mmCIF file of C-alpha atoms and ligand atoms in Angstrom:
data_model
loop_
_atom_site.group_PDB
_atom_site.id
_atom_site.type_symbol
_atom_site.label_atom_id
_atom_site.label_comp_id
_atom_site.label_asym_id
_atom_site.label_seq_id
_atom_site.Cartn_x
_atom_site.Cartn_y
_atom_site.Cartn_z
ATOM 1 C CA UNK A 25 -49.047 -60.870 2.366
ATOM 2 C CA UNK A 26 -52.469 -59.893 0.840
ATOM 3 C CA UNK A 27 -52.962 -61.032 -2.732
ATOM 4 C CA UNK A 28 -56.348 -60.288 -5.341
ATOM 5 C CA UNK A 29 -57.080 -63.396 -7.110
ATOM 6 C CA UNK A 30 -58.865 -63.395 -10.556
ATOM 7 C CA UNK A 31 -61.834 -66.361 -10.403
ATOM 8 C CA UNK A 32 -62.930 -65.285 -13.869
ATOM 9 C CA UNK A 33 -62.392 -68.946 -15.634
ATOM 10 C CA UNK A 34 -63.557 -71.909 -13.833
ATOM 11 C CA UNK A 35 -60.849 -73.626 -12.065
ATOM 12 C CA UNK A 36 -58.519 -71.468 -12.849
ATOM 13 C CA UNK A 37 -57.225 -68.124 -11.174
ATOM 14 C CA UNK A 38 -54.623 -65.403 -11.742
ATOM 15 C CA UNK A 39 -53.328 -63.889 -8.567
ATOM 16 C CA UNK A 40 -51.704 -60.478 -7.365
ATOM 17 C CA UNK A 41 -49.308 -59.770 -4.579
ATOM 18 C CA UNK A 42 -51.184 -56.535 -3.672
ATOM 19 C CA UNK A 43 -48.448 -54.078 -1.930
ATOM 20 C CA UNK A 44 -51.312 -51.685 -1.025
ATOM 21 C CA UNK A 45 -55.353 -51.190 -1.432
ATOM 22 C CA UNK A 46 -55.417 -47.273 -3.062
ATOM 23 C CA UNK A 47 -59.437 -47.527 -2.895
ATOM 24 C CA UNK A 48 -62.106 -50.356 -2.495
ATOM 25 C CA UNK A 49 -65.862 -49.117 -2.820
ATOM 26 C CA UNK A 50 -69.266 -50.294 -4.319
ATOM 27 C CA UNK A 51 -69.741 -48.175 -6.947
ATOM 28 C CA UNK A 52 -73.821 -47.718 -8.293
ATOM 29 C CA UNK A 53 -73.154 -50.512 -10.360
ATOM 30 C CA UNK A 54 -69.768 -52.259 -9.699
ATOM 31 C CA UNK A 55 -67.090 -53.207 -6.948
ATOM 32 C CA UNK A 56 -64.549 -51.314 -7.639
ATOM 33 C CA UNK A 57 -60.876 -51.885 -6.655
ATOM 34 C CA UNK A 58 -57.571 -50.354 -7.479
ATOM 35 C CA UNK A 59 -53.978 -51.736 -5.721
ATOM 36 C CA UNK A 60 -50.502 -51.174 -6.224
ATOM 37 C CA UNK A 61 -48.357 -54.476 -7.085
ATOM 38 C CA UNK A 62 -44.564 -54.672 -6.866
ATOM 39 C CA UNK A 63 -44.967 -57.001 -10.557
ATOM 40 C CA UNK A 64 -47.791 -55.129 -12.492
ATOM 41 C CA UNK A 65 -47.402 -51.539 -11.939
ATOM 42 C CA UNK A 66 -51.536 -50.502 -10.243
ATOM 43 C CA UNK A 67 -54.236 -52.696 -10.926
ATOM 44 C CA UNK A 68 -57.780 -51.726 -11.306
ATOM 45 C CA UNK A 69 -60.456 -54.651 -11.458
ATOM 46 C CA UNK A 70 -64.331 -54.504 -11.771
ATOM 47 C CA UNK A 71 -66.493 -57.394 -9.800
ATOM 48 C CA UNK A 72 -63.455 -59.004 -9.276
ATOM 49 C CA UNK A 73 -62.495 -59.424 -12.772
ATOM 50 C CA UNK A 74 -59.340 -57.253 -13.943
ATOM 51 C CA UNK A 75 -59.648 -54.105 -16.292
ATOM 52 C CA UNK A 76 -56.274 -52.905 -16.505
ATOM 53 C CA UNK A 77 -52.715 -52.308 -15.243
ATOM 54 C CA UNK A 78 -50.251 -49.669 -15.726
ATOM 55 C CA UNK A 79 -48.106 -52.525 -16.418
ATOM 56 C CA UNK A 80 -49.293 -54.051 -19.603
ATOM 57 C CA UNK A 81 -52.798 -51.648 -20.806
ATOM 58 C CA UNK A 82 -50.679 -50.468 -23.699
ATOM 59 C CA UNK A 83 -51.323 -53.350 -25.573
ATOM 60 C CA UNK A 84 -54.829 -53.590 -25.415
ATOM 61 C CA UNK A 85 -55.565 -50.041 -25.643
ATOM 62 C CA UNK A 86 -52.982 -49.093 -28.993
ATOM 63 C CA UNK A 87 -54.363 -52.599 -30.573
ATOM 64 C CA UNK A 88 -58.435 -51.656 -29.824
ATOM 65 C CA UNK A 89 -57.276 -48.008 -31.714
ATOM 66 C CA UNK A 90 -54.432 -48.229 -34.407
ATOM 67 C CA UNK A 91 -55.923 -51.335 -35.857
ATOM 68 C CA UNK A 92 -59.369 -49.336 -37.156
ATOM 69 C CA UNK A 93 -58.191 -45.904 -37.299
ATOM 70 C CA UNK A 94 -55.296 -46.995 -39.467
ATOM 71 C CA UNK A 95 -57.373 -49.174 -41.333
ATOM 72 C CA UNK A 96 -59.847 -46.120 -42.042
ATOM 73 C CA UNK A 97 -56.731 -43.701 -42.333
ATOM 74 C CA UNK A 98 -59.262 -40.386 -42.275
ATOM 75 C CA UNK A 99 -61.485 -41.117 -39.173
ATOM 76 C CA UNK A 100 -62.970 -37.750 -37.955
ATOM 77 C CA UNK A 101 -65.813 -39.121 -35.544
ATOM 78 C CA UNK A 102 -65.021 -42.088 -33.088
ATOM 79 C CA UNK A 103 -67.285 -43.610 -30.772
ATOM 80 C CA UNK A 104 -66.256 -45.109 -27.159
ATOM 81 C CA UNK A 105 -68.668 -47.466 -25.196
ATOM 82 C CA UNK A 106 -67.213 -48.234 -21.584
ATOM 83 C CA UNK A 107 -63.223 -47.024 -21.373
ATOM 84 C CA UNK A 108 -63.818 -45.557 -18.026
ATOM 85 C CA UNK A 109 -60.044 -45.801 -17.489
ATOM 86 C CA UNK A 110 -59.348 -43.583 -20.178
ATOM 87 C CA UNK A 111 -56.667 -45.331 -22.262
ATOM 88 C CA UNK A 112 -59.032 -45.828 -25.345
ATOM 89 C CA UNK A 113 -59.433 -42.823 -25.356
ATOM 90 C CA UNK A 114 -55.844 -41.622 -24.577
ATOM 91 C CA UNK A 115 -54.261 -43.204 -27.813
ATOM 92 C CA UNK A 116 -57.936 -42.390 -30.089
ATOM 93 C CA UNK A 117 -57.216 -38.322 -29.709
ATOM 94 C CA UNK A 118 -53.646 -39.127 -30.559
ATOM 95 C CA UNK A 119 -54.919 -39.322 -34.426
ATOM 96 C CA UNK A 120 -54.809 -35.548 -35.698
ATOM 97 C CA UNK A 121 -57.808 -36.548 -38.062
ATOM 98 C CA UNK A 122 -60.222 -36.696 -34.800
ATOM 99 C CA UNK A 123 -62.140 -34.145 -34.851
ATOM 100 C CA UNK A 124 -64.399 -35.599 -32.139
ATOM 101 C CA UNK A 125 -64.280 -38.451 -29.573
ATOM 102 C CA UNK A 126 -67.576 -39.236 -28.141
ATOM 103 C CA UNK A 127 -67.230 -41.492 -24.590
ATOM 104 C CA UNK A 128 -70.294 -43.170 -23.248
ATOM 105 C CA UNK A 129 -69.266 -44.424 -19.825
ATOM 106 C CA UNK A 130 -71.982 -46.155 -17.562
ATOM 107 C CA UNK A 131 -70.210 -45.806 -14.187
ATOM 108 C CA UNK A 132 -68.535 -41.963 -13.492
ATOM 109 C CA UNK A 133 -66.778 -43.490 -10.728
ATOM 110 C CA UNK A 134 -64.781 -45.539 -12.815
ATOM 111 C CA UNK A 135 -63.331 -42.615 -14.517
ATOM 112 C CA UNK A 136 -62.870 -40.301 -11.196
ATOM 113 C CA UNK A 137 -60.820 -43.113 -9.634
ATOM 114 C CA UNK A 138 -59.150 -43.719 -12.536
ATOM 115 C CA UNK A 139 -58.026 -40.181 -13.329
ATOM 116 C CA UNK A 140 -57.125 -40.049 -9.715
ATOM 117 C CA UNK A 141 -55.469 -43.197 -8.839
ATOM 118 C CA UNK A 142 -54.339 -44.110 -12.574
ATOM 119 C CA UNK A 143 -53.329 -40.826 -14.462
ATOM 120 C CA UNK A 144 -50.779 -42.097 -16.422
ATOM 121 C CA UNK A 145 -53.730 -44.186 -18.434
ATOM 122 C CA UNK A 146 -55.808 -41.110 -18.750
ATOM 123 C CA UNK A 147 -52.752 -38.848 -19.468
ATOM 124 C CA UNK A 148 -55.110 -35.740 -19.583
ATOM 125 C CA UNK A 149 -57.323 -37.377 -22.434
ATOM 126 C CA UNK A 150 -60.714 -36.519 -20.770
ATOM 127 C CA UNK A 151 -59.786 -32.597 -20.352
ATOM 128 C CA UNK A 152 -59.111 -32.499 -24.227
ATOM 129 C CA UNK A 153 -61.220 -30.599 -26.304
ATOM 130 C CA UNK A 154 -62.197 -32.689 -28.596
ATOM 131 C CA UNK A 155 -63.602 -35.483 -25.906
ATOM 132 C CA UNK A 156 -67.372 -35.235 -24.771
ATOM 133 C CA UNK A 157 -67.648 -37.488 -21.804
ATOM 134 C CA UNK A 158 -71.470 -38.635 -21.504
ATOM 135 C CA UNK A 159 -72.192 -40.682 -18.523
ATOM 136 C CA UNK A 160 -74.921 -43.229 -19.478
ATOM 137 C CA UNK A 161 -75.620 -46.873 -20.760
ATOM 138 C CA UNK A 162 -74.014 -47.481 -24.078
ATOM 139 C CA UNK A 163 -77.030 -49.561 -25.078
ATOM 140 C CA UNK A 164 -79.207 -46.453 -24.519
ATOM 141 C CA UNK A 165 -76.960 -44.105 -26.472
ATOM 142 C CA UNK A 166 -76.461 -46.213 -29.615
ATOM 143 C CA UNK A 167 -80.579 -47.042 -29.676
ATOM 144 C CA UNK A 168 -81.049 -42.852 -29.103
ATOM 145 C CA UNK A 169 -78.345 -40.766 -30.700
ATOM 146 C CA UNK A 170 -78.756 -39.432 -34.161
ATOM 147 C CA UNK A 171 -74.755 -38.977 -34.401
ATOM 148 C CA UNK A 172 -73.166 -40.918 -36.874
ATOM 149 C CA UNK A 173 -69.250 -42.224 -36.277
ATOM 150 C CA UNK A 174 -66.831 -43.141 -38.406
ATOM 151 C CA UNK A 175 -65.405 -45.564 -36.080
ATOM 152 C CA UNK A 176 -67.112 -46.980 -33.139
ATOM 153 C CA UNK A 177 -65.112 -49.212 -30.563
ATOM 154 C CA UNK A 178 -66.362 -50.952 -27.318
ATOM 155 C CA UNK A 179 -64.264 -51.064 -24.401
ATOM 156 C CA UNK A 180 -66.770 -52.952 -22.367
ATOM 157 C CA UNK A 181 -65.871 -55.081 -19.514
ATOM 158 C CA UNK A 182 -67.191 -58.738 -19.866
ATOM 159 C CA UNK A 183 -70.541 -60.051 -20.897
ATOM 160 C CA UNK A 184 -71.524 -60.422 -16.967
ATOM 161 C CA UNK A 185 -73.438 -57.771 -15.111
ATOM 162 C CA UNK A 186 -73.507 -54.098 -16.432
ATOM 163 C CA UNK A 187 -71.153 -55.205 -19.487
ATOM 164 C CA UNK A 188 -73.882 -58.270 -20.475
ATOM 165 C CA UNK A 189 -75.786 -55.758 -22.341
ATOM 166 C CA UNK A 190 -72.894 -54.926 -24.918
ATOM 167 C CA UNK A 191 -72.875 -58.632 -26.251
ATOM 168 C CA UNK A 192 -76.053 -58.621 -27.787
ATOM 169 C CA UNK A 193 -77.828 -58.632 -31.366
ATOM 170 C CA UNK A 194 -79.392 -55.790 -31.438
ATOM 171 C CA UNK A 195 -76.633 -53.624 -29.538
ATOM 172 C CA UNK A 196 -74.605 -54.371 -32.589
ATOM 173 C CA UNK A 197 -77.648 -53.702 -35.149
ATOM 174 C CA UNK A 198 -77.742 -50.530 -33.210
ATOM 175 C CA UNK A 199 -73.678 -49.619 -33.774
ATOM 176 C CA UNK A 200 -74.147 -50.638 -37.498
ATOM 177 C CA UNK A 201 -77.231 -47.768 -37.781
ATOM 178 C CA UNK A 202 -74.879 -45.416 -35.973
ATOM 179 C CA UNK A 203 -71.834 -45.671 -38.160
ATOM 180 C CA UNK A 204 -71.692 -43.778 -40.823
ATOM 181 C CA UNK A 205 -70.896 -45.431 -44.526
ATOM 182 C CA UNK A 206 -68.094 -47.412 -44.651
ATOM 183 C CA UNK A 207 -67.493 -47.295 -40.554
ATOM 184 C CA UNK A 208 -66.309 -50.061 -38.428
ATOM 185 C CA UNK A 209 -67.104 -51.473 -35.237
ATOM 186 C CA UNK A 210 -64.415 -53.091 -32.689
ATOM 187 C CA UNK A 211 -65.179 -54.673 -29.492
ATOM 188 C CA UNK A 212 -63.424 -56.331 -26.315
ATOM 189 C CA UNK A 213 -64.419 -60.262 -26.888
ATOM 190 C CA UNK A 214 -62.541 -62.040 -24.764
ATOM 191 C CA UNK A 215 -59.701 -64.904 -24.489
ATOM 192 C CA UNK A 216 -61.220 -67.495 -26.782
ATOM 193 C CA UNK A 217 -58.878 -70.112 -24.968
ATOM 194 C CA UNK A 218 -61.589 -69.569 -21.869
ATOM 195 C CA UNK A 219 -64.363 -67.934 -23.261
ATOM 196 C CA UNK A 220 -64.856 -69.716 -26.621
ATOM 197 C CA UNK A 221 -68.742 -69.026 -26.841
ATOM 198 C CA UNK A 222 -67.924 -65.604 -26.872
ATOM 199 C CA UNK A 223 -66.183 -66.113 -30.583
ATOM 200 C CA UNK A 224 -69.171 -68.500 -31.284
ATOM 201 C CA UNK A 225 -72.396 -65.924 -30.296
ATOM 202 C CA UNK A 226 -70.455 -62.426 -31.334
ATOM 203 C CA UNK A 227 -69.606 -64.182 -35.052
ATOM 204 C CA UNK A 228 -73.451 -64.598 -35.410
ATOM 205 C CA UNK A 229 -74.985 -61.906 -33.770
ATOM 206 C CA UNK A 230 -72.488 -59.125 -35.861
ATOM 207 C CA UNK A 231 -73.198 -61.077 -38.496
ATOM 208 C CA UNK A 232 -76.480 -60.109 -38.972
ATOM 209 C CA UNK A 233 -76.084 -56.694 -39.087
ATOM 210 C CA UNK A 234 -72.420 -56.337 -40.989
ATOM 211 C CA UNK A 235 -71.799 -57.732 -44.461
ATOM 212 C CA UNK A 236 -68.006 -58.547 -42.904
ATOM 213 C CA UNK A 237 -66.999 -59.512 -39.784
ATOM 214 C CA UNK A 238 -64.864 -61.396 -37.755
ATOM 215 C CA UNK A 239 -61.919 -61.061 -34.953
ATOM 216 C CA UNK A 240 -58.412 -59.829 -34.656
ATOM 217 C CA UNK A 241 -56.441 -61.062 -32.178
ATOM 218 C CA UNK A 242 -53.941 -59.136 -29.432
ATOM 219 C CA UNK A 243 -51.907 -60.896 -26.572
ATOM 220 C CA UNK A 244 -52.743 -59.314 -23.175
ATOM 221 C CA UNK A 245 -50.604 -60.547 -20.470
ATOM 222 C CA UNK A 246 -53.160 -59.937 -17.553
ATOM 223 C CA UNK A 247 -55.999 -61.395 -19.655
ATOM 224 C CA UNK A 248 -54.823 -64.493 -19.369
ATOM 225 C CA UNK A 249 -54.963 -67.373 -21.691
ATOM 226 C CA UNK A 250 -53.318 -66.352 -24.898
ATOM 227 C CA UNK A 251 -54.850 -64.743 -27.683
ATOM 228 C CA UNK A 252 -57.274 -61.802 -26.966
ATOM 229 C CA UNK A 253 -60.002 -61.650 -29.822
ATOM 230 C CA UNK A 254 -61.349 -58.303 -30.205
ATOM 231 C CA UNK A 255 -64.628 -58.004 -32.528
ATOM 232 C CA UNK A 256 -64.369 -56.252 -36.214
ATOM 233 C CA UNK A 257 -67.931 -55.193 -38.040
ATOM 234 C CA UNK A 258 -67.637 -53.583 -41.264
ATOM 235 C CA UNK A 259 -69.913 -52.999 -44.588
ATOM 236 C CA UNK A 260 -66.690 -52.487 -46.254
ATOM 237 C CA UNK A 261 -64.413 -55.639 -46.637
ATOM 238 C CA UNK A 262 -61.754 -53.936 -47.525
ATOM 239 C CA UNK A 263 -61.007 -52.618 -44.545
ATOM 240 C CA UNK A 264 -59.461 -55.496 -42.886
ATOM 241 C CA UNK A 265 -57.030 -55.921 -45.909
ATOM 242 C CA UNK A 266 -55.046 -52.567 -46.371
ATOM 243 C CA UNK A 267 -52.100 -52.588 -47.883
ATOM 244 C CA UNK A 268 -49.324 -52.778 -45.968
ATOM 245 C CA UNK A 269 -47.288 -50.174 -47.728
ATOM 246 C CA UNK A 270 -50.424 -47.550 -46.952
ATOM 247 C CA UNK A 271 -50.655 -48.837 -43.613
ATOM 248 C CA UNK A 272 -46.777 -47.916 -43.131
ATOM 249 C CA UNK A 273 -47.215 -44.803 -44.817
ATOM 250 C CA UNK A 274 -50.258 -44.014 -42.334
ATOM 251 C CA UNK A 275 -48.287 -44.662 -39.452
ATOM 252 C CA UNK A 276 -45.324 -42.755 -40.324
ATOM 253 C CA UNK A 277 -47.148 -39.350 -41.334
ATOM 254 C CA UNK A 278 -49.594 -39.686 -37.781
ATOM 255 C CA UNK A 279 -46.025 -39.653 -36.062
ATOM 256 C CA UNK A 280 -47.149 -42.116 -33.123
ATOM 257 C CA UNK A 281 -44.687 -43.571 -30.565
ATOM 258 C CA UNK A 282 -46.180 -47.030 -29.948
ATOM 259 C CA UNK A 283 -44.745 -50.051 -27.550
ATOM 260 C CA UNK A 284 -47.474 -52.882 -29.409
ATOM 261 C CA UNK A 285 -48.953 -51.748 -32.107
ATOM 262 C CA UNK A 286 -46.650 -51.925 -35.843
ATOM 263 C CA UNK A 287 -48.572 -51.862 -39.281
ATOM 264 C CA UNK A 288 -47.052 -55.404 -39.847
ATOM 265 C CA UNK A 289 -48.398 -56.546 -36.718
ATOM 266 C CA UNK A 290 -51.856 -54.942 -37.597
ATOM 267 C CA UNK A 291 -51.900 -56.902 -40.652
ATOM 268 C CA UNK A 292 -51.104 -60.510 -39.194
ATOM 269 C CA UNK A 293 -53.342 -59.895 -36.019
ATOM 270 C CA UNK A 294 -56.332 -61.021 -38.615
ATOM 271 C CA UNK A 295 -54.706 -64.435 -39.271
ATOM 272 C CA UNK A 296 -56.655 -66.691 -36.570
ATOM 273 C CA UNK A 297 -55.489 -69.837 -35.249
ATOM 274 C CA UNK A 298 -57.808 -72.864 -36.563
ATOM 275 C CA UNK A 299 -59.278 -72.979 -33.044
ATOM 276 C CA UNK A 300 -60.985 -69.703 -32.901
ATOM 277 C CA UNK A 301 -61.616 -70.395 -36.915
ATOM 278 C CA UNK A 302 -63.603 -73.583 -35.742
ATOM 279 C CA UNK A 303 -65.475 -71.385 -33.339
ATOM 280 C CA UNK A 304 -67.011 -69.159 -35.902
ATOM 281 C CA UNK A 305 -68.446 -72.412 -37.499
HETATM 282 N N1 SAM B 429 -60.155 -53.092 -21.123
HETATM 283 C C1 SAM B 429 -61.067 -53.737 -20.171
HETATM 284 C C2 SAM B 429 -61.396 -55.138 -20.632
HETATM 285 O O1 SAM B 429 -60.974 -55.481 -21.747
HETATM 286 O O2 SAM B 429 -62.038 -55.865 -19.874
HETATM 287 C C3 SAM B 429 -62.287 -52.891 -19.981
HETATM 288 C C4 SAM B 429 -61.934 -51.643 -19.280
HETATM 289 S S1 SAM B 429 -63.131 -50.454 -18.958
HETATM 290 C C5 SAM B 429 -62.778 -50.199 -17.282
HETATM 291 C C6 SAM B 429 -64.705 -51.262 -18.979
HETATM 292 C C7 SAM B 429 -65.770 -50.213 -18.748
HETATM 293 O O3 SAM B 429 -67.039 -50.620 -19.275
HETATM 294 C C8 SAM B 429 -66.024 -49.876 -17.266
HETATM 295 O O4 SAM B 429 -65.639 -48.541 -17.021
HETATM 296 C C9 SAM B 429 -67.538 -50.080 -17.081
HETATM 297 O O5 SAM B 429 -68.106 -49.158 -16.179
HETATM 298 C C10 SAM B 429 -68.016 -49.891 -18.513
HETATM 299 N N2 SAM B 429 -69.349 -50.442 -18.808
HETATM 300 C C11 SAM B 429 -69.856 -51.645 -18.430
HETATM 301 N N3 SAM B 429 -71.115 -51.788 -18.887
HETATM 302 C C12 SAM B 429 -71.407 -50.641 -19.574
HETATM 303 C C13 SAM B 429 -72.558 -50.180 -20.281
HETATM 304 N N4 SAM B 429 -73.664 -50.945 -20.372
HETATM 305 N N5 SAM B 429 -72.514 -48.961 -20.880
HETATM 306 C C14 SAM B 429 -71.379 -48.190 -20.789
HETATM 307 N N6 SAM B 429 -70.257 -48.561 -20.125
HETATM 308 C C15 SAM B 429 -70.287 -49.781 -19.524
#
């Protein structure tokens, strides 16, 4: 039996029982794989490292959304960098106040293989009209584009190889001069239980460019390790304390079935454990 095992933290591995290889290639800038499993639904991983399953995605992908565009409640312009599977973008155009979702994806591949080996993730997001797909660097894009967004989020794989590039000062100073007044920034960061420094260097490199900023957290099964932080960067502290009465009000007028996300949960997924507290010291 063939499994695909996950050497992302030292000394440590998850594995898959892999039931069948759907497509294993080289992409222009990754290795891409994507296999069925009899436990997680299909699994697509990027230089070995996984992305997302059909299994469990939901959770990342409704947290990396609801959580800002709740929080701004009137978002018409929303940034993705990365996303190449589509789900970010899936549950972004289910908000009826998006007018437009930009998607800055380095690799096409990653969303051709996705679409065709993963649809359900997609569910027809990138054929909606409100999506313009650009295929490019995200650090070039935010450094170039003269659009402004009310909320920008960063579905980036980790800060190794292509991804590296997303993690850094003046990408961020880059998002803050591309949001418009008031806008937020949210970013894949990691399992801090592993990948601690990632709390640590994000904290002070955001920091510099946003007068608030700091983590939520999410619980990913397949990104193992507990807690998932996921990067907030805001001019407007308010944002990360919304009322919870206007966040249930929110939720109930946008009329969205979720399986994670609940405006209670949005709230308390900004309470940090002490350890990821201490890293931000
Ligand atoms: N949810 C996953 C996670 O938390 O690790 C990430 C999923 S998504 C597949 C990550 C995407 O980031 C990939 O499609 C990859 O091609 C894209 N990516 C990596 N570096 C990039 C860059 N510099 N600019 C734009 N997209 C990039």
């Amino acid at each position: 039996m063939k499994r695909f095992e996950e050497l992302l933290h030292k000394g440590y591995a998850q594995s898959f029982e892999i039931s069948t290889v759907l497509f294993h290639e080289k992409t222009e800038h990754q290795d891409l794989v994507i296999f069925e499993t009899p436990t997680f639904g299909r699994v697509m991983a990027l230089d070995n490292i996984v992305q997302v399953t059909t299994r469990d995605e939901y959770v990342y992908h409704e947290m990396m959304t609801h959580v800002p565009l709740f929080a701004k409640g009137d978002a018409t312009d929303v940034l993705i960098i990365g996303g190449g599977d589509g789900g970010i973008l899936r549950e972004v155009l289910r908000h009826g106040s998006v007018k437009n979702a930009t998607m800055v994806e380095l690799d096409r591949s990653v969303v051709d293989l996705s679409v065709k080996h993963l649809p359900e993730i997609s569910a027809g997001a990138f054929d909606d009209p409100r999506t313009d797909l650009i295929i490019t660097d995200g650090v070039k894009f935010v450094a170039e584009t003269d659009k402004r967004f009310d909320v920008i989020i960063v579905d980036s794989t980790d800060p190794v190889g292509p991804g590296e590039v997303l993690f850094t000062e003046s990408f961020y100073a880059d998002c803050h001069r591309c949001l418009k007044d008031g806008g937020v920034l949210v970013t894949q960061n990691g399992v801090p239980f592993f990948q601690g420094d990632e709390v640590t260097n994000t904290y002070r490199r955001m920091g510099k460019s946003f007068s608030d900023n700091g983590f939520y957290t999410a619980v990913v099964p397949t990104y193992v390790g507990g807690f998932m932080t996921l990067g907030w960067g805001t001019d407007d502290a308010g944002l990360r304390d919304i009322d919870a009465e206007v966040l249930r009000t929110r939720f109930q007028q946008a009329n969205i079935k979720t399986r994670y996300y609940t405006p209670d949960l949005h709230k308390a997924a900004f309470a940090l454990p002490q350890f990821i507290l201490d890293l931000m010291n």
